[in-house]
PDB file of C-alpha atoms in Angstrom:
ATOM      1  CA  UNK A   1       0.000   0.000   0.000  1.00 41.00           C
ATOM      2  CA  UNK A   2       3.057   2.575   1.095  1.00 33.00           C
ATOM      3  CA  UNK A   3       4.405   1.501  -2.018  1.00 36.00           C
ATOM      4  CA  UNK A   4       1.030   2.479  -4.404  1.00 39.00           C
ATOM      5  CA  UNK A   5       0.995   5.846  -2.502  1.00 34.00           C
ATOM      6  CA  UNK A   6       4.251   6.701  -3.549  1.00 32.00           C
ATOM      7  CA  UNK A   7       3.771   5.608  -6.705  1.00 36.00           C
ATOM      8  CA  UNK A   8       0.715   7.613  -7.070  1.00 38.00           C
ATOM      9  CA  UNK A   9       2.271  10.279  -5.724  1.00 34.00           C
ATOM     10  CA  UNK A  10       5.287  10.453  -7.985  1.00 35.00           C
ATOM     11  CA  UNK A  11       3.080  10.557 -10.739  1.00 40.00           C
ATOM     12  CA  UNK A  12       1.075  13.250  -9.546  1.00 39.00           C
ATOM     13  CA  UNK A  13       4.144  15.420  -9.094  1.00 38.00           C
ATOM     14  CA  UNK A  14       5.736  14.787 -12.372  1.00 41.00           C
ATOM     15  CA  UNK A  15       2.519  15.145 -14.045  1.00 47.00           C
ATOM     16  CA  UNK A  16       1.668  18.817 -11.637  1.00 45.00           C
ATOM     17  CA  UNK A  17       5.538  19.913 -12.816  1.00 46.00           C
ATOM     18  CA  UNK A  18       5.317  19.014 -16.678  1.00 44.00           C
ATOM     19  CA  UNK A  19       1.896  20.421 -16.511  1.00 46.00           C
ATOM     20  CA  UNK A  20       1.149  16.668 -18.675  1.00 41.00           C
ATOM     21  CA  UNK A  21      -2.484  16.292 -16.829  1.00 42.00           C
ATOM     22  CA  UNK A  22      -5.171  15.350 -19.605  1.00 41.00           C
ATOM     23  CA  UNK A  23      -7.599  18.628 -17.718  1.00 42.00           C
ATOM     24  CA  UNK A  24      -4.288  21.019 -18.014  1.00 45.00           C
ATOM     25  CA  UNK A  25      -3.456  19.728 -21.700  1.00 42.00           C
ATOM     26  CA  UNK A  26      -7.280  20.249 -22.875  1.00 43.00           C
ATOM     27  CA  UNK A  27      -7.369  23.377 -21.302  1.00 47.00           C
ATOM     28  CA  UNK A  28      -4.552  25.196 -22.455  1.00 45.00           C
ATOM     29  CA  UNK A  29      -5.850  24.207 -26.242  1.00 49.00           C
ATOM     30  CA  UNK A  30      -8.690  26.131 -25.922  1.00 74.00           C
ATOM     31  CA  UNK A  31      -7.502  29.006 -23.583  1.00 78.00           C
ATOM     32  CA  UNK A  32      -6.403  32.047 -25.917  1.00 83.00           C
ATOM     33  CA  UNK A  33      -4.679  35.120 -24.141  1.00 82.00           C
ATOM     34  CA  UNK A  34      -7.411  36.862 -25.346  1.00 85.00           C
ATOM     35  CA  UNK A  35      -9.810  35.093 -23.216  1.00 82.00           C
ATOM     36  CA  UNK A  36      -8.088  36.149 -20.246  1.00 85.00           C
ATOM     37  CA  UNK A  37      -8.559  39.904 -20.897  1.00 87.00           C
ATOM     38  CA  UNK A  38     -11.394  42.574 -20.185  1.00 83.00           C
ATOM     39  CA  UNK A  39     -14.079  42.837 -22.650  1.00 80.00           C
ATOM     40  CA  UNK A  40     -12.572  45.794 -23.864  1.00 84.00           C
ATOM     41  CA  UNK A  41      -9.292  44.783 -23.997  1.00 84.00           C
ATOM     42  CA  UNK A  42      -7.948  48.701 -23.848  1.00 85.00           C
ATOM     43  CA  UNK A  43      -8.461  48.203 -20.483  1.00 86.00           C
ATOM     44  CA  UNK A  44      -5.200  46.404 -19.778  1.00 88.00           C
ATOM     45  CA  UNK A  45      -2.237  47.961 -20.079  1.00 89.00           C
ATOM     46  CA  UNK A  46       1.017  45.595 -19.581  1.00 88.00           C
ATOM     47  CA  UNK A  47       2.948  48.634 -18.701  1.00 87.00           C
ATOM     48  CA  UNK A  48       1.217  49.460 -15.843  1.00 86.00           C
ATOM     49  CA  UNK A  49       1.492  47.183 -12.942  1.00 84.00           C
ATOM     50  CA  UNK A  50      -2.314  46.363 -11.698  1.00 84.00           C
ATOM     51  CA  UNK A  51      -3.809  47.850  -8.781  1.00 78.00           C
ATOM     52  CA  UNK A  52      -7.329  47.591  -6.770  1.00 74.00           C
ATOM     53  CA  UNK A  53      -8.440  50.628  -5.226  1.00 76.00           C
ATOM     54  CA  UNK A  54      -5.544  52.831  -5.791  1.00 72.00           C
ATOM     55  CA  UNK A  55      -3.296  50.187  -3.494  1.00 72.00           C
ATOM     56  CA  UNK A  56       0.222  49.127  -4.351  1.00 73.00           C
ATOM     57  CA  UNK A  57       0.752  45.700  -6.080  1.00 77.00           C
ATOM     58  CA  UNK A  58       2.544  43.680  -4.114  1.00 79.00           C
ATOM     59  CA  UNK A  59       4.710  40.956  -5.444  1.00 80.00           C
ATOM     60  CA  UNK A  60       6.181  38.142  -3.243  1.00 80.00           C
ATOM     61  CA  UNK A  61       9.295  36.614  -4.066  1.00 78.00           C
ATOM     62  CA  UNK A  62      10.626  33.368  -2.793  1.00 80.00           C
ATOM     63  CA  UNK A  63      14.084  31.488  -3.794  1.00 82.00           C
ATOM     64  CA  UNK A  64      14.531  27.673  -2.852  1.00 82.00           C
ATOM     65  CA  UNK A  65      18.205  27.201  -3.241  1.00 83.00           C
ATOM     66  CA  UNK A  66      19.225  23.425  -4.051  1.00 84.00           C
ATOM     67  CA  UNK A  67      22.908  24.059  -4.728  1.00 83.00           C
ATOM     68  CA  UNK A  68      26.047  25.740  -4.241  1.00 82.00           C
ATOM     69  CA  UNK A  69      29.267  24.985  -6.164  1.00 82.00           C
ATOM     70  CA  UNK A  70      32.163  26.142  -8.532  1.00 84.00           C
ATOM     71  CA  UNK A  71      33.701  28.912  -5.813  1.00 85.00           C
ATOM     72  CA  UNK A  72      36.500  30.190  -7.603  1.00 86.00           C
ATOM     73  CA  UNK A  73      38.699  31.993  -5.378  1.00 86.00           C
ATOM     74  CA  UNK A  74      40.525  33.440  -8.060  1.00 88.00           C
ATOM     75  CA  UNK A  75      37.457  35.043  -9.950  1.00 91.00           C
ATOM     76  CA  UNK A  76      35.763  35.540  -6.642  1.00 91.00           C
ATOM     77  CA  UNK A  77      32.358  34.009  -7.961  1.00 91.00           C
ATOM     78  CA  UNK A  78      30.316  31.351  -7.173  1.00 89.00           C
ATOM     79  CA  UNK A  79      27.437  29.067  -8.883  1.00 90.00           C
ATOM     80  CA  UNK A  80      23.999  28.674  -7.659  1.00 89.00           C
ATOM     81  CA  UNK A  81      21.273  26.159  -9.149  1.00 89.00           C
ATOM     82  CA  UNK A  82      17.747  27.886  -7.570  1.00 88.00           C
ATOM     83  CA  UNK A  83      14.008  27.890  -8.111  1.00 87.00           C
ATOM     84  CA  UNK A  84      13.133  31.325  -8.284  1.00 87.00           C
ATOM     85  CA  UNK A  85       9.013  32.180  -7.806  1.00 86.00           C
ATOM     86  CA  UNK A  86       7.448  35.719  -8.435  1.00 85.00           C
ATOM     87  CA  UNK A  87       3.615  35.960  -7.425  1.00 86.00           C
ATOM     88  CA  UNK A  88       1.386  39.079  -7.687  1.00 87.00           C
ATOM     89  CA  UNK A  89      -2.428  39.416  -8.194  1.00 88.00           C
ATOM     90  CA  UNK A  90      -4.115  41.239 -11.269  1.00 90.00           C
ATOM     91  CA  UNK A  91      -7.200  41.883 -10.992  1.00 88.00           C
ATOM     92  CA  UNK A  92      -7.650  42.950 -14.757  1.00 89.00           C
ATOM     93  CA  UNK A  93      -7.275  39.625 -15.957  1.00 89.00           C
ATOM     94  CA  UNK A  94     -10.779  37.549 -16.344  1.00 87.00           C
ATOM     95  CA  UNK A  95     -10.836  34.290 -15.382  1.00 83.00           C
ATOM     96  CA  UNK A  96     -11.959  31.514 -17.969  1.00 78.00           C
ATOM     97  CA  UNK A  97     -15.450  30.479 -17.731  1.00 75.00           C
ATOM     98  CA  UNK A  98     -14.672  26.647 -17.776  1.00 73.00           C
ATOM     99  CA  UNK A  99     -12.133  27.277 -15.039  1.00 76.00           C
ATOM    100  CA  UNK A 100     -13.163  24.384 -11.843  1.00 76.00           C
ATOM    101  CA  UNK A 101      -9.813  23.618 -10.554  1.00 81.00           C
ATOM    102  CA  UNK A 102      -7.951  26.095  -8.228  1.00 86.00           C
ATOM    103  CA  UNK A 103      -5.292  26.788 -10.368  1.00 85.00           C
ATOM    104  CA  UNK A 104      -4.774  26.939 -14.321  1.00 86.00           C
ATOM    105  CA  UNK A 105      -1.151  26.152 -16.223  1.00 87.00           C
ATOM    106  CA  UNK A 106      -0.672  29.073 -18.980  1.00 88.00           C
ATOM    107  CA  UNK A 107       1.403  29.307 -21.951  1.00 87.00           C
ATOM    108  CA  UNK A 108       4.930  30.952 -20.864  1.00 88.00           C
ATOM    109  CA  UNK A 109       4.719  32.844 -23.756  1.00 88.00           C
ATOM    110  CA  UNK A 110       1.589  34.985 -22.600  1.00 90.00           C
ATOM    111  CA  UNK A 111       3.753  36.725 -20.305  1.00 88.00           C
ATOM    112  CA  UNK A 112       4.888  39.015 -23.047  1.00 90.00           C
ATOM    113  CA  UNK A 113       1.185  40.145 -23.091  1.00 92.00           C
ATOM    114  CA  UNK A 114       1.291  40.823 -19.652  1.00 90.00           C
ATOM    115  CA  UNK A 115       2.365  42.846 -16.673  1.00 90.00           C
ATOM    116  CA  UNK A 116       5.166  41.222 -14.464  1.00 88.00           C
ATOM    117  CA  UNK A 117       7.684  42.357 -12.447  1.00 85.00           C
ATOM    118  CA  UNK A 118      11.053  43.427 -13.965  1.00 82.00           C
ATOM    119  CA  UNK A 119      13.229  41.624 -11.437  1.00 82.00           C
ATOM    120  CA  UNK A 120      16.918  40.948 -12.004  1.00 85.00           C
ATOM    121  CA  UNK A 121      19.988  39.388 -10.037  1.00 87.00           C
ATOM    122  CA  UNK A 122      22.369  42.335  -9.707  1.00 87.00           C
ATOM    123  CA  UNK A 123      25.813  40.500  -8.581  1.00 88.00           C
ATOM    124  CA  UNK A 124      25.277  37.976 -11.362  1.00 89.00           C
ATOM    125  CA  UNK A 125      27.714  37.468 -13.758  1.00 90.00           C
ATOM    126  CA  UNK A 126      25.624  35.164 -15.725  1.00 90.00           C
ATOM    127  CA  UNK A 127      22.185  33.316 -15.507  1.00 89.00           C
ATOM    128  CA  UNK A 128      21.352  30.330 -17.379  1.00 86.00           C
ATOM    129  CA  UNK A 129      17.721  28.718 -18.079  1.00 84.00           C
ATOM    130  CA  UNK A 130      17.368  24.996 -17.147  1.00 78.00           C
ATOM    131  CA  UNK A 131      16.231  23.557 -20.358  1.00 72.00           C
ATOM    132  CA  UNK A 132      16.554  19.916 -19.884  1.00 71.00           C
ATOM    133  CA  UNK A 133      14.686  18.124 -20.927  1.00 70.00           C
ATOM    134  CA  UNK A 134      12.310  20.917 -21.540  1.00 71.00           C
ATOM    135  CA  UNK A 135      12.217  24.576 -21.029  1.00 70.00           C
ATOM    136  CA  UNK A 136      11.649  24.418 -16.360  1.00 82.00           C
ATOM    137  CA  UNK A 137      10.079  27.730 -15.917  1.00 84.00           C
ATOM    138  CA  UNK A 138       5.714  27.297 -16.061  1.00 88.00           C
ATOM    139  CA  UNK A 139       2.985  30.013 -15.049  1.00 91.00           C
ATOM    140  CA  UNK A 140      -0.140  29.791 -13.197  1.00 91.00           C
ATOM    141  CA  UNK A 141      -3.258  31.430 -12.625  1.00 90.00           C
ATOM    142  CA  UNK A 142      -5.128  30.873  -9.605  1.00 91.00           C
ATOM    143  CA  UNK A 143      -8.898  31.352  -9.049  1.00 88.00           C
ATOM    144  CA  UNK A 144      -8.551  34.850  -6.984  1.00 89.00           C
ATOM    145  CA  UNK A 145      -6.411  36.082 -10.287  1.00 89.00           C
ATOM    146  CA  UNK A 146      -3.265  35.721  -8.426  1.00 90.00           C
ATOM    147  CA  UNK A 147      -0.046  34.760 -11.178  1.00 90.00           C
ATOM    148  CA  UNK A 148       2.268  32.294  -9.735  1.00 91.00           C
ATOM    149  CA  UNK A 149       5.880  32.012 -12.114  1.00 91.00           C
ATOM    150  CA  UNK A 150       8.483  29.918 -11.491  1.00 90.00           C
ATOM    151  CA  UNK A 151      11.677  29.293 -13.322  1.00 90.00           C
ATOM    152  CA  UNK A 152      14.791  27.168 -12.490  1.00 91.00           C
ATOM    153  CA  UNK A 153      18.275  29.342 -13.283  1.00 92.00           C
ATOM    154  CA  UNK A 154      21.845  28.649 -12.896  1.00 91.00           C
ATOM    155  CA  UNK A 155      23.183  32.091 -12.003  1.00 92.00           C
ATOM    156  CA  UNK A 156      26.774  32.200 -11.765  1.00 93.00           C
ATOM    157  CA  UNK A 157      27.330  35.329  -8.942  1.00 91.00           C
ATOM    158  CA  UNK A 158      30.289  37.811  -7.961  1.00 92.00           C
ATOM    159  CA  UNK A 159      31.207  37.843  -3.995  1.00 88.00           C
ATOM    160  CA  UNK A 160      33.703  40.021  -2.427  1.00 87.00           C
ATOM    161  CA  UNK A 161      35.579  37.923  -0.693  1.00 86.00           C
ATOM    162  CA  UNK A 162      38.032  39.193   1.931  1.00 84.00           C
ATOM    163  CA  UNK A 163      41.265  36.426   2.308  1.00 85.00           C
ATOM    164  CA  UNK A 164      43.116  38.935   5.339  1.00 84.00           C
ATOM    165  CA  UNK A 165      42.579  35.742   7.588  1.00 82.00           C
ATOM    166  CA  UNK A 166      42.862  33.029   4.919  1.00 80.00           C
ATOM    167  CA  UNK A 167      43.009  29.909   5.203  1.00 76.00           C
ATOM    168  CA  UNK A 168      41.035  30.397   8.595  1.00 79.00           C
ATOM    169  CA  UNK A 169      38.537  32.966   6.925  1.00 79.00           C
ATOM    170  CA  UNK A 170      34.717  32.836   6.367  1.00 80.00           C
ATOM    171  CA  UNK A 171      33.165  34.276   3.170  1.00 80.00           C
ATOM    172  CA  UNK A 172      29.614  36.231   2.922  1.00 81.00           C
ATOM    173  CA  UNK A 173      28.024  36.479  -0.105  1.00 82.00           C
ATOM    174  CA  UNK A 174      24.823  37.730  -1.622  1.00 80.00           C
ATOM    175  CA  UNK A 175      22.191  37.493  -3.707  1.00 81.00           C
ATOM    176  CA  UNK A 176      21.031  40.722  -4.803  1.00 81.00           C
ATOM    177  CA  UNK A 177      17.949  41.102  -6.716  1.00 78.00           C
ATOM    178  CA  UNK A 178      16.951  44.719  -7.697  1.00 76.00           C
ATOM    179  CA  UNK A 179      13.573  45.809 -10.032  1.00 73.00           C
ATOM    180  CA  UNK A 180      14.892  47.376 -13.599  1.00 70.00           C
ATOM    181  CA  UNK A 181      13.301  49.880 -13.794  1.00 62.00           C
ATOM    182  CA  UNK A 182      11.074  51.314 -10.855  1.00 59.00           C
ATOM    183  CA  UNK A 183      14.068  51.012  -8.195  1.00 48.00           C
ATOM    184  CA  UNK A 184      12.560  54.344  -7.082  1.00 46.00           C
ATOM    185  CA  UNK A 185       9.318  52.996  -6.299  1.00 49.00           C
ATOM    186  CA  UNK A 186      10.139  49.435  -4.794  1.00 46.00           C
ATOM    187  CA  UNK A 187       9.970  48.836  -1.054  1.00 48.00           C
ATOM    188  CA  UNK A 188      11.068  45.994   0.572  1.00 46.00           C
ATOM    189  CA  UNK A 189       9.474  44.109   3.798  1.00 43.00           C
ATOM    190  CA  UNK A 190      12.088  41.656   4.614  1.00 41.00           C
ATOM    191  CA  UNK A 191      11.513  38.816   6.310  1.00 37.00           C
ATOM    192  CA  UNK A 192      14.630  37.652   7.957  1.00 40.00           C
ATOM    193  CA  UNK A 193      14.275  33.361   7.598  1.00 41.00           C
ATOM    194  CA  UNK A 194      17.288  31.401   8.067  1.00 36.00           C
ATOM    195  CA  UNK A 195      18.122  28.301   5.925  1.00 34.00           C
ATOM    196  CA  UNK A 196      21.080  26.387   6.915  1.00 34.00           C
ATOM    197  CA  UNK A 197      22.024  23.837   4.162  1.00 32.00           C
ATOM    198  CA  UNK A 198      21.948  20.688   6.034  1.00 34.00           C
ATOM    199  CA  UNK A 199      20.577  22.318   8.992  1.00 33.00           C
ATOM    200  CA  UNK A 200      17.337  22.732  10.493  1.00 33.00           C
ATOM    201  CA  UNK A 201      15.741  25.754   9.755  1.00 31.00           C
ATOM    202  CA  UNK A 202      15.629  29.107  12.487  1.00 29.00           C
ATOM    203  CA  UNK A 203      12.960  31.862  12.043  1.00 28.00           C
ATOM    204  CA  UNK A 204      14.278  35.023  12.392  1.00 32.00           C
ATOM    205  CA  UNK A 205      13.213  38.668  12.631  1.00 34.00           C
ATOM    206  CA  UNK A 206      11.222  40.911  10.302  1.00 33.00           C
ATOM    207  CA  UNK A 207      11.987  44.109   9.590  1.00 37.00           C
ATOM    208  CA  UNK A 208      11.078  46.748   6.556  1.00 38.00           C
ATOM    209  CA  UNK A 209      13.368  49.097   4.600  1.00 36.00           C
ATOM    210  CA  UNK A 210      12.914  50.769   1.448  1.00 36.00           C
ATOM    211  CA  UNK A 211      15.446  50.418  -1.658  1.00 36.00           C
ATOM    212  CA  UNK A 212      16.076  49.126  -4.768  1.00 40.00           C
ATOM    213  CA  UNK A 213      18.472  45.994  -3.580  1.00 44.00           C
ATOM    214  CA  UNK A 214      17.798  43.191  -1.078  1.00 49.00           C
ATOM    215  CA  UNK A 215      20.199  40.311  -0.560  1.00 51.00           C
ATOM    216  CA  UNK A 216      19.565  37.068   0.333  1.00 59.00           C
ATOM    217  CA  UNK A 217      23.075  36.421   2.142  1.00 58.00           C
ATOM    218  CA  UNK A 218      25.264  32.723   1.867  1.00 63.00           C
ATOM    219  CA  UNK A 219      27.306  32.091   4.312  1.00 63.00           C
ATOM    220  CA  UNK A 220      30.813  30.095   2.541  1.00 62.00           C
ATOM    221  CA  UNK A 221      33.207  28.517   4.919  1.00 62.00           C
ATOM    222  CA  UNK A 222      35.986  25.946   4.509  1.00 59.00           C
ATOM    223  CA  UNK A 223      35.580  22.098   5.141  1.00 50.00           C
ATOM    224  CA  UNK A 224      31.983  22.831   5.093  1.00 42.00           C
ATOM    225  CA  UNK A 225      29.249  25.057   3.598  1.00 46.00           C
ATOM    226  CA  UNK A 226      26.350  26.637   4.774  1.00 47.00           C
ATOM    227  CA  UNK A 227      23.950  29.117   3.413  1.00 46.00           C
ATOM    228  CA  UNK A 228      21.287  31.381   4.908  1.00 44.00           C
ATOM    229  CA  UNK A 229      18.722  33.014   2.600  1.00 45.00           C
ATOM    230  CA  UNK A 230      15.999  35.009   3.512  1.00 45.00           C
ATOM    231  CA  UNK A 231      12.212  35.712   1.572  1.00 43.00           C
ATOM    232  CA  UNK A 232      10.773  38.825   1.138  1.00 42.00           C
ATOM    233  CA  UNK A 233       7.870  40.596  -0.689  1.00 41.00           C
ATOM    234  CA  UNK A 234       8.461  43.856  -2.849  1.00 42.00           C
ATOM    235  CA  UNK A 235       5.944  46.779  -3.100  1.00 43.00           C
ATOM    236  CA  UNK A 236       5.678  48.652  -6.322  1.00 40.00           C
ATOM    237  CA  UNK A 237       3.716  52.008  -6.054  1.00 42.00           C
ATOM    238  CA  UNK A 238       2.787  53.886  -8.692  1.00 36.00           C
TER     239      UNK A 238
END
């Protein structure tokens, strides 16, 4: 029986991730973008982020980090494998008639059509798209028009590392992430969550600050490695 469950679930969790369910395969061939916008589609504007009653959107960010690797000393970088999640509500959007589950996969490709938040890793030297076997990055809409995107990157990242008590010294590096082009208008509400890589996992304070950066910090020293990352949620106000 333990056996069948896991089975089962397997199967339900590489089907959720390819987005290969029969219901998600014969819905996305009849969903057009266009059925997903106002009846007069003027309405939506990609270039403005959405808002309900003159409020901010909010977007919440969360990174899962599975890996670190390939410190170079010498280069002072390091590699990173992550899942990297963006979620924000529109309220613009209109949700499919036929829609009974709680959530809906959508083509990747709509997101040129929409609004999203312009996001970047500052320190990173590099980022590369996990594309095997298929392109890993999916987009969902949920029933209360919330968007849910997730992609899996490689980013290869600078760190200023400081050797004065080498071979004795600890390294702390970050992961910045900064918005493109409203750094002006961004405020942060970090909360402060601890993730030690083989670890257990410590809560730790909140606190809010404005700005156009906020690091998730990674802890490097020798023999072992540990990392501490923390989630946060960014503001745009326009």
């Amino acid at each position: 029986m333990a056996a069948q469950k896991l089975l089962w679930l397997t199967m339900v969790l590489v089907r959720i991730w390819f987005g290969a369910t029969d219901l998600c395969y014969a819905q996305s061939t009849l969903l057009t973008f266009q059925d997903l916008l106002p009846d007069d589609p003027r309405l939506y504007d990609k270039m403005r982020p959405p808002k309900k009653n003159d409020q901010p959107t909010v977007v919440y960010f969360h990174v899962t980090v599975m890996g670190l690797d390939s410190i170079d000393e010498n280069s002072m970088t390091y590699a990173a494998d992550i899942f990297f999640a963006q979620t924000w509500k529109d309220n613009r959007l209109r949700l499919p008639e036929n829609m009974t589950s709680e959530y809906r996969l959508l083509e990747v490709d709509w997101l040129k059509h929409m609004w999203r938040p312009d996001s970047f890793f500052k320190n990173a030297k590099s980022v590369t798209f996990q594309t095997m076997t298929i392109p890993n990055h999916y987009v969902w809409l949920y029933k209360d028009k919330t968007i849910l995107y997730m992609v899996k990157l490689t980013l290869k990242l600078s760190c200023a590392m400081n050797f004065l008590i080498y071979p004795h010294d600890t390294q702390e590096c970050k992961l910045q992430m900064e918005s493109l082009q409203r750094t002006k208008l961004c405020r942060y509400e970090v909360s402060n969550e601890s993730v030690a890589m083989e670890q257990n996992r410590s809560a730790g304070e909140k606190k809010e600050g404005s700005g156009s950066v906020e690091p998730a910090h990674c802890i490097i020293r020798r023999q072992f490695r540990a990392a501490e990352f923390r989630t946060f949620y960014c503001t745009y106000e326009t």
